[in-house]
Structure formats: structure tokens, C-alpha cells
């Protein structure tokens, strides 16, 4: 979604854009990167929990709480700026299409030049 929004933004006419969108997309990209790193860290933490420390155990719950606490600010970034993706999509739908149907060459008769012998 982010890559699509970034691409759409590059092709939108200036009158349909907001100055805040590029910065908002950057915030979202950075937040997603942090969330991806925290997810990898969580998987590693979960794998290192003592045997028997599954969901519901004190060790698991404490580790999960710590993980969630680290994620909240990045999730908040998405809550605050995620709407920009939808706004860019809406603007892209309003924009005049840059892609026009290609003009096909005029059809020529099969008899014009080809297949005529000695004429």
C-alpha cells in the first residue's frame, strides 16, 4: 500500500496533492520498518522463553507486554497518518488519466502492395 501510494503521489497533479503527504508516507514507512524489526525481535524473544512458558504463563505475558509497549508509538503513527494512503488513492481516482488508449494504425487492404504480382 505504501509503495502504491508513493507511486501515485509522484504522478498526481499538484492541485490534487497536500504538502503533508510525502512526510506522512515517510513516517508510515519508518514506523513499518520499526514494527517489522520489533516483530523479528518478538519471534526471537518467544523462541528463547523457557520451555513451558507459553501463552498465558507469566514469562510469556510479561514478554508480550514489553513487546506491545515498544510497538505502541509506531502503531500510533499509523493511526495518525495512515489516512494519507486513502486520501492519495482518492486523489488518484479524481486525477485525469495519463494513460490514453494508443492510436492504432489505419488498416490497409491486403491487396495494397502484397500479393499483387506484376501490376
C-alpha atoms as one frame of an Amber mdcrd trajectory, in Angstrom:
protein
   0.000   0.000   0.000   2.792   2.377   0.868   4.668   1.759  -2.360   1.479
   2.238  -4.369   0.669   5.481  -2.545   4.231   6.744  -3.100   3.978   5.965
  -6.823   0.523   7.520  -7.121   1.734  10.648  -5.360   4.558  11.047  -7.872
   2.060  11.101 -10.732  -0.651  13.279  -9.217  -1.077  16.832 -10.454  -0.010
  19.362  -7.814  -3.517  20.758  -7.348  -4.729  17.369  -6.078  -1.969  16.837
  -3.517  -1.297  18.004   0.020   2.117  19.183   1.139   1.919  16.863   4.156
   1.579  13.617   2.187   5.257  12.938   1.411   6.185  13.410   5.061   3.291
  11.274   6.223   4.327   8.466   3.892   7.869   8.681   5.239   6.557   8.434
   8.818   4.493   5.396   7.852   7.433   3.743   6.089   9.682   4.287   9.096
   7.018   3.031  11.503   6.502  -0.090   9.398  10.239  -0.722   9.359  10.369
  -0.445  13.157   7.345  -2.718  13.528   8.972  -5.301  11.262  12.131  -5.184
  13.396  10.104  -5.477  16.594   8.215  -8.441  15.146  11.503 -10.203  14.395
  12.683  -9.362  17.908   9.440 -10.764  19.369   9.844 -14.025  17.450  13.375
 -14.330  18.814  12.257 -13.489  22.362   9.423 -16.011  22.146  11.816 -18.710
  20.935  14.110 -18.023  23.908  11.423 -18.283  26.561  11.865 -21.196  28.939
  10.107 -24.405  27.994   6.553 -24.346  29.241   6.394 -20.540  29.106   3.619
 -20.485  26.520   0.672 -18.147  26.124  -0.863 -17.391  29.491   2.279 -18.025
  31.506   3.758 -15.131  33.474   7.003 -15.101  31.465   5.111 -15.074  28.171
   2.676 -12.365  29.248   5.490 -10.164  30.595   7.475 -10.526  27.366   4.377
  -9.841  25.268   3.517  -6.758  27.348   7.034  -5.421  26.800   6.736  -6.095
  23.073   3.386  -4.312  22.862   4.750  -1.340  24.806   7.537  -0.967  22.242
   5.069  -1.176  19.345   2.519   1.387  20.549   4.242   4.540  19.310   4.653
   3.083  15.812   1.061   1.894  15.765   0.069   5.388  16.852   1.958   6.764
  13.836  -0.209   4.551  11.644  -3.356   5.664  13.437  -2.425   9.321  12.968
  -1.048   9.237   9.415  -2.482   6.117   7.777  -5.391   8.082   6.358  -2.933
   9.701   3.932  -2.829   6.449   1.950  -6.598   6.538   1.458  -6.525  10.251
   0.622  -3.845   9.695  -2.022  -5.900   6.866  -3.520  -8.971   9.113  -3.632
  -6.957  11.873  -5.319  -5.587   9.376  -7.839  -9.144   8.428  -8.759 -10.007
  12.098  -9.305  -6.940  12.767 -11.438  -7.338  12.725 -15.176  -6.000   9.520
 -16.628  -2.499   9.834 -18.017  -2.866   6.593 -19.847  -4.695   7.082 -23.093
  -5.643   4.299 -25.414  -2.939   4.017 -28.074  -3.917   5.029 -31.565  -3.882
   2.044 -33.839  -2.518   2.477 -37.337  -5.081   2.596 -40.099  -5.851  -0.767
 -41.592  -4.709  -1.304 -45.128  -6.184  -3.620 -47.674  -4.423  -6.920 -48.156
  -4.238  -6.171 -51.824  -2.276  -2.985 -51.401   1.247  -3.966 -52.298   1.249
  -7.528 -51.055   0.066 -10.331 -53.219  -0.182  -8.258 -56.367   2.161  -9.581
 -58.979   3.489  -7.538 -61.779   0.911  -4.831 -61.591
